[in-house]
mmCIF file of C-alpha atoms in Angstrom:
data_model
loop_
_atom_site.group_PDB
_atom_site.id
_atom_site.type_symbol
_atom_site.label_atom_id
_atom_site.label_comp_id
_atom_site.label_asym_id
_atom_site.label_seq_id
_atom_site.Cartn_x
_atom_site.Cartn_y
_atom_site.Cartn_z
ATOM 1 C CA UNK A 1 170.540 24.787 221.836
ATOM 2 C CA UNK A 2 173.430 25.894 221.857
ATOM 3 C CA UNK A 3 175.629 28.337 223.287
ATOM 4 C CA UNK A 4 179.235 27.675 222.753
ATOM 5 C CA UNK A 5 181.035 27.377 226.061
ATOM 6 C CA UNK A 6 183.442 29.987 224.766
ATOM 7 C CA UNK A 7 180.709 32.303 225.970
ATOM 8 C CA UNK A 8 181.019 32.126 229.722
ATOM 9 C CA UNK A 9 177.992 32.090 231.951
ATOM 10 C CA UNK A 10 176.031 29.344 230.244
ATOM 11 C CA UNK A 11 172.775 29.002 232.153
ATOM 12 C CA UNK A 12 170.316 26.143 231.661
ATOM 13 C CA UNK A 13 166.716 26.314 232.856
ATOM 14 C CA UNK A 14 164.569 23.356 233.889
ATOM 15 C CA UNK A 15 160.987 23.177 235.085
ATOM 16 C CA UNK A 16 159.250 20.309 236.775
ATOM 17 C CA UNK A 17 156.262 20.829 234.439
ATOM 18 C CA UNK A 18 154.089 18.784 236.764
ATOM 19 C CA UNK A 19 150.406 18.436 236.075
ATOM 20 C CA UNK A 20 149.248 20.608 238.965
ATOM 21 C CA UNK A 21 148.684 24.337 238.630
ATOM 22 C CA UNK A 22 152.035 25.122 240.215
ATOM 23 C CA UNK A 23 153.751 22.721 237.808
ATOM 24 C CA UNK A 24 152.150 24.522 234.911
ATOM 25 C CA UNK A 25 153.397 27.798 236.332
ATOM 26 C CA UNK A 26 156.928 26.409 236.574
ATOM 27 C CA UNK A 27 156.742 25.377 232.944
ATOM 28 C CA UNK A 28 155.410 28.680 231.697
ATOM 29 C CA UNK A 29 157.936 30.672 233.683
ATOM 30 C CA UNK A 30 160.802 28.557 232.343
ATOM 31 C CA UNK A 31 159.609 29.136 228.790
ATOM 32 C CA UNK A 32 159.224 32.860 229.394
ATOM 33 C CA UNK A 33 162.739 33.065 230.807
ATOM 34 C CA UNK A 34 164.085 31.255 227.753
ATOM 35 C CA UNK A 35 162.238 33.551 225.394
ATOM 36 C CA UNK A 36 163.648 36.558 227.191
ATOM 37 C CA UNK A 37 167.166 35.193 226.849
ATOM 38 C CA UNK A 38 167.711 34.759 230.572
ATOM 39 C CA UNK A 39 169.041 31.273 229.885
ATOM 40 C CA UNK A 40 168.641 28.276 227.656
ATOM 41 C CA UNK A 41 165.729 25.960 228.111
ATOM 42 C CA UNK A 42 166.655 22.359 228.742
ATOM 43 C CA UNK A 43 164.618 19.250 229.471
ATOM 44 C CA UNK A 44 164.418 17.684 232.920
ATOM 45 C CA UNK A 45 162.636 14.618 231.539
ATOM 46 C CA UNK A 46 165.600 13.912 229.284
ATOM 47 C CA UNK A 47 167.983 14.214 232.233
ATOM 48 C CA UNK A 48 165.813 11.839 234.246
ATOM 49 C CA UNK A 49 165.693 9.426 231.341
ATOM 50 C CA UNK A 50 169.467 9.249 231.335
ATOM 51 C CA UNK A 51 170.030 10.966 228.008
ATOM 52 C CA UNK A 52 173.744 11.659 228.087
ATOM 53 C CA UNK A 53 173.614 14.785 225.940
ATOM 54 C CA UNK A 54 171.356 16.502 228.438
ATOM 55 C CA UNK A 55 173.223 15.124 231.442
ATOM 56 C CA UNK A 56 176.618 16.222 230.203
ATOM 57 C CA UNK A 57 175.196 19.616 229.268
ATOM 58 C CA UNK A 58 173.916 20.055 232.812
ATOM 59 C CA UNK A 59 177.330 19.117 234.157
ATOM 60 C CA UNK A 60 179.028 21.519 231.784
ATOM 61 C CA UNK A 61 176.767 24.514 232.401
ATOM 62 C CA UNK A 62 177.899 27.330 234.650
ATOM 63 C CA UNK A 63 174.479 27.549 236.278
ATOM 64 C CA UNK A 64 171.499 25.213 236.300
ATOM 65 C CA UNK A 65 168.177 26.662 237.398
ATOM 66 C CA UNK A 66 165.460 24.291 238.611
ATOM 67 C CA UNK A 67 161.941 25.679 238.887
ATOM 68 C CA UNK A 68 159.688 23.293 240.770
ATOM 69 C CA UNK A 69 156.013 23.719 241.459
ATOM 70 C CA UNK A 70 155.981 22.142 244.920
ATOM 71 C CA UNK A 71 158.381 20.965 247.625
ATOM 72 C CA UNK A 72 158.590 17.482 246.130
ATOM 73 C CA UNK A 73 161.133 19.250 243.935
ATOM 74 C CA UNK A 74 161.423 16.660 241.182
ATOM 75 C CA UNK A 75 163.477 18.884 238.907
ATOM 76 C CA UNK A 76 165.984 19.689 241.642
ATOM 77 C CA UNK A 77 166.226 16.073 242.744
ATOM 78 C CA UNK A 78 166.782 14.795 239.227
ATOM 79 C CA UNK A 79 169.662 17.200 238.825
ATOM 80 C CA UNK A 80 171.069 16.255 242.219
ATOM 81 C CA UNK A 81 170.876 12.605 241.226
ATOM 82 C CA UNK A 82 173.444 13.264 238.501
ATOM 83 C CA UNK A 83 175.663 15.253 240.836
ATOM 84 C CA UNK A 84 174.528 18.703 239.819
ATOM 85 C CA UNK A 85 173.394 21.209 242.452
ATOM 86 C CA UNK A 86 171.001 23.643 240.839
ATOM 87 C CA UNK A 87 169.814 27.036 241.873
ATOM 88 C CA UNK A 88 166.427 25.984 243.204
ATOM 89 C CA UNK A 89 163.104 27.809 243.053
ATOM 90 C CA UNK A 90 159.822 26.414 244.349
ATOM 91 C CA UNK A 91 156.563 28.063 243.383
ATOM 92 C CA UNK A 92 154.712 27.103 246.579
ATOM 93 C CA UNK A 93 157.393 28.851 248.594
ATOM 94 C CA UNK A 94 156.495 32.085 246.843
ATOM 95 C CA UNK A 95 153.053 32.232 248.441
ATOM 96 C CA UNK A 96 151.105 30.083 245.978
ATOM 97 C CA UNK A 97 149.150 27.049 247.103
ATOM 98 C CA UNK A 98 149.203 23.831 245.109
ATOM 99 C CA UNK A 99 145.757 23.069 243.739
ATOM 100 C CA UNK A 100 144.424 26.504 244.558
ATOM 101 C CA UNK A 101 146.339 28.825 242.257
ATOM 102 C CA UNK A 102 144.939 30.145 239.018
ATOM 103 C CA UNK A 103 147.555 30.281 236.293
ATOM 104 C CA UNK A 104 147.254 33.941 235.448
ATOM 105 C CA UNK A 105 149.688 36.299 233.762
ATOM 106 C CA UNK A 106 150.119 38.056 237.098
ATOM 107 C CA UNK A 107 151.145 34.868 238.877
ATOM 108 C CA UNK A 108 153.521 33.944 236.098
ATOM 109 C CA UNK A 109 155.049 37.385 236.189
ATOM 110 C CA UNK A 110 155.567 37.181 239.944
ATOM 111 C CA UNK A 111 157.406 33.876 239.721
ATOM 112 C CA UNK A 112 159.279 35.042 236.625
ATOM 113 C CA UNK A 113 160.563 38.096 238.460
ATOM 114 C CA UNK A 114 161.511 36.103 241.524
ATOM 115 C CA UNK A 115 163.637 33.717 239.491
ATOM 116 C CA UNK A 116 165.102 36.487 237.420
ATOM 117 C CA UNK A 117 166.078 38.479 240.473
ATOM 118 C CA UNK A 118 167.748 35.445 241.993
ATOM 119 C CA UNK A 119 166.136 35.732 245.375
ATOM 120 C CA UNK A 120 166.185 32.015 246.105
ATOM 121 C CA UNK A 121 168.984 30.498 248.065
ATOM 122 C CA UNK A 122 171.119 27.953 246.363
ATOM 123 C CA UNK A 123 169.822 24.446 246.823
ATOM 124 C CA UNK A 124 172.829 23.304 248.761
ATOM 125 C CA UNK A 125 172.232 25.846 251.465
ATOM 126 C CA UNK A 126 168.512 25.336 251.716
ATOM 127 C CA UNK A 127 167.998 21.623 251.402
ATOM 128 C CA UNK A 128 169.668 18.434 252.450
ATOM 129 C CA UNK A 129 171.213 16.565 249.524
ATOM 130 C CA UNK A 130 168.921 14.033 247.967
ATOM 131 C CA UNK A 131 169.928 10.950 246.092
ATOM 132 C CA UNK A 132 167.913 8.793 243.800
ATOM 133 C CA UNK A 133 166.081 11.488 241.871
ATOM 134 C CA UNK A 134 162.981 10.725 239.929
ATOM 135 C CA UNK A 135 159.572 12.274 239.790
ATOM 136 C CA UNK A 136 158.325 10.768 243.006
ATOM 137 C CA UNK B 1 187.365 1.356 215.257
ATOM 138 C CA UNK B 2 186.383 4.195 217.586
ATOM 139 C CA UNK B 3 184.136 6.841 216.120
ATOM 140 C CA UNK B 4 184.948 10.143 217.825
ATOM 141 C CA UNK B 5 182.722 13.109 217.075
ATOM 142 C CA UNK B 6 183.509 16.668 218.084
ATOM 143 C CA UNK B 7 180.334 18.707 218.291
ATOM 144 C CA UNK B 8 180.596 22.431 217.846
ATOM 145 C CA UNK B 9 180.519 25.261 215.414
ATOM 146 C CA UNK B 10 184.258 25.596 215.085
ATOM 147 C CA UNK B 11 185.288 27.876 217.912
ATOM 148 C CA UNK B 12 188.655 27.804 219.628
ATOM 149 C CA UNK B 13 187.440 25.424 222.325
ATOM 150 C CA UNK B 14 186.032 23.061 219.702
ATOM 151 C CA UNK B 15 189.395 22.982 217.993
ATOM 152 C CA UNK B 16 191.168 22.369 221.276
ATOM 153 C CA UNK B 17 188.832 19.527 222.126
ATOM 154 C CA UNK B 18 189.499 17.938 218.761
ATOM 155 C CA UNK B 19 193.237 18.330 219.259
ATOM 156 C CA UNK B 20 193.099 16.755 222.720
ATOM 157 C CA UNK B 21 190.845 13.950 221.544
ATOM 158 C CA UNK B 22 193.278 13.076 218.751
ATOM 159 C CA UNK B 23 196.175 13.066 221.219
ATOM 160 C CA UNK B 24 194.214 10.843 223.582
ATOM 161 C CA UNK B 25 193.313 8.399 220.839
ATOM 162 C CA UNK B 26 196.891 8.319 219.618
ATOM 163 C CA UNK B 27 198.092 7.751 223.168
ATOM 164 C CA UNK B 28 195.734 4.823 223.547
ATOM 165 C CA UNK B 29 196.979 3.314 220.324
ATOM 166 C CA UNK B 30 193.478 2.649 219.070
ATOM 167 C CA UNK B 31 192.039 2.758 215.608
ATOM 168 C CA UNK B 32 189.841 5.805 215.357
ATOM 169 C CA UNK B 33 188.257 8.379 213.167
ATOM 170 C CA UNK B 34 187.385 11.943 214.134
ATOM 171 C CA UNK B 35 184.343 13.649 212.679
ATOM 172 C CA UNK B 36 183.478 17.289 213.181
ATOM 173 C CA UNK B 37 179.771 17.890 213.637
ATOM 174 C CA UNK B 38 178.833 21.505 213.014
ATOM 175 C CA UNK B 39 175.202 21.245 211.996
ATOM 176 C CA UNK B 40 172.967 22.522 214.795
ATOM 177 C CA UNK B 41 170.287 19.920 214.112
ATOM 178 C CA UNK B 42 172.796 17.097 214.284
ATOM 179 C CA UNK B 43 174.133 18.498 217.556
ATOM 180 C CA UNK B 44 170.639 18.814 218.987
ATOM 181 C CA UNK B 45 169.870 15.241 218.053
ATOM 182 C CA UNK B 46 172.381 14.255 220.701
ATOM 183 C CA UNK B 47 170.568 16.429 223.255
ATOM 184 C CA UNK B 48 173.628 18.579 223.652
ATOM 185 C CA UNK B 49 172.824 22.072 224.866
ATOM 186 C CA UNK B 50 176.358 23.387 225.158
ATOM 187 C CA UNK B 51 179.308 23.026 222.855
ATOM 188 C CA UNK B 52 181.956 21.865 222.454
ATOM 189 C CA UNK B 53 180.955 18.303 223.144
ATOM 190 C CA UNK B 54 182.546 14.930 222.587
ATOM 191 C CA UNK B 55 180.732 11.823 221.417
ATOM 192 C CA UNK B 56 182.437 8.443 221.361
ATOM 193 C CA UNK B 57 180.742 5.621 219.520
ATOM 194 C CA UNK B 58 177.430 7.416 219.774
ATOM 195 C CA UNK B 59 177.607 8.256 223.485
ATOM 196 C CA UNK B 60 177.989 11.847 224.686
ATOM 197 C CA UNK B 61 180.956 11.927 227.040
ATOM 198 C CA UNK B 62 181.299 15.624 227.834
ATOM 199 C CA UNK B 63 179.700 18.951 226.945
ATOM 200 C CA UNK B 64 180.754 22.514 227.548
ATOM 201 C CA UNK B 65 184.211 21.549 228.723
ATOM 202 C CA UNK B 66 187.586 20.740 227.243
ATOM 203 C CA UNK B 67 189.076 17.906 229.306
ATOM 204 C CA UNK B 68 192.767 17.199 229.290
ATOM 205 C CA UNK B 69 194.299 14.370 227.316
ATOM 206 C CA UNK B 70 194.500 11.953 230.246
ATOM 207 C CA UNK B 71 190.876 12.507 231.163
ATOM 208 C CA UNK B 72 189.861 12.049 227.558
ATOM 209 C CA UNK B 73 191.701 8.754 227.424
ATOM 210 C CA UNK B 74 189.485 7.472 230.220
ATOM 211 C CA UNK B 75 186.369 8.822 228.544
ATOM 212 C CA UNK B 76 187.211 7.159 225.260
ATOM 213 C CA UNK B 77 187.933 3.783 226.831
ATOM 214 C CA UNK B 78 185.085 3.592 229.333
#
């Protein structure tokens, strides 16, 4: 935690952290971004579980970044389910195939740099809104 | 008795949130107490990632924002 909102530009980072290789990549990239100070790491599971502290923090952040492994986009959908539109990144849309990607430092660095450079379109311009959320 | 907690390390926005929360509670005519929570671990136990935040009777109502008095009245009562 815990930037004070007196500091503008509060950025929270979420990863889907799914069990597949691309989910692992999303998790490791999110952690690397946090360590570098790109943003604060938050917890998508806590948002999905309805924990109000995490939900209200997402609503109060200036930017929420969702890093999903695959197009199922659980992290993005969970945030959308609480009315938050995140900046969305999907590992499989960066040229990596689910189930066929070795989690190497090079792959992590590629995704890390993509997120850091902000190349992804905002979710609202790239995807239709989704309701319901969940890790389905 | 409403237990209103203001989470934050004591910045200007934290103080403003406390001020607005007191005004809201007074406006509602309720019995209340306001506690200031500055310990990072206590704040994290609520899952709050951004301060200031407002907790009413153990439920986080807002984080990273300072709502106006009228909005806070609704948050306190809901």
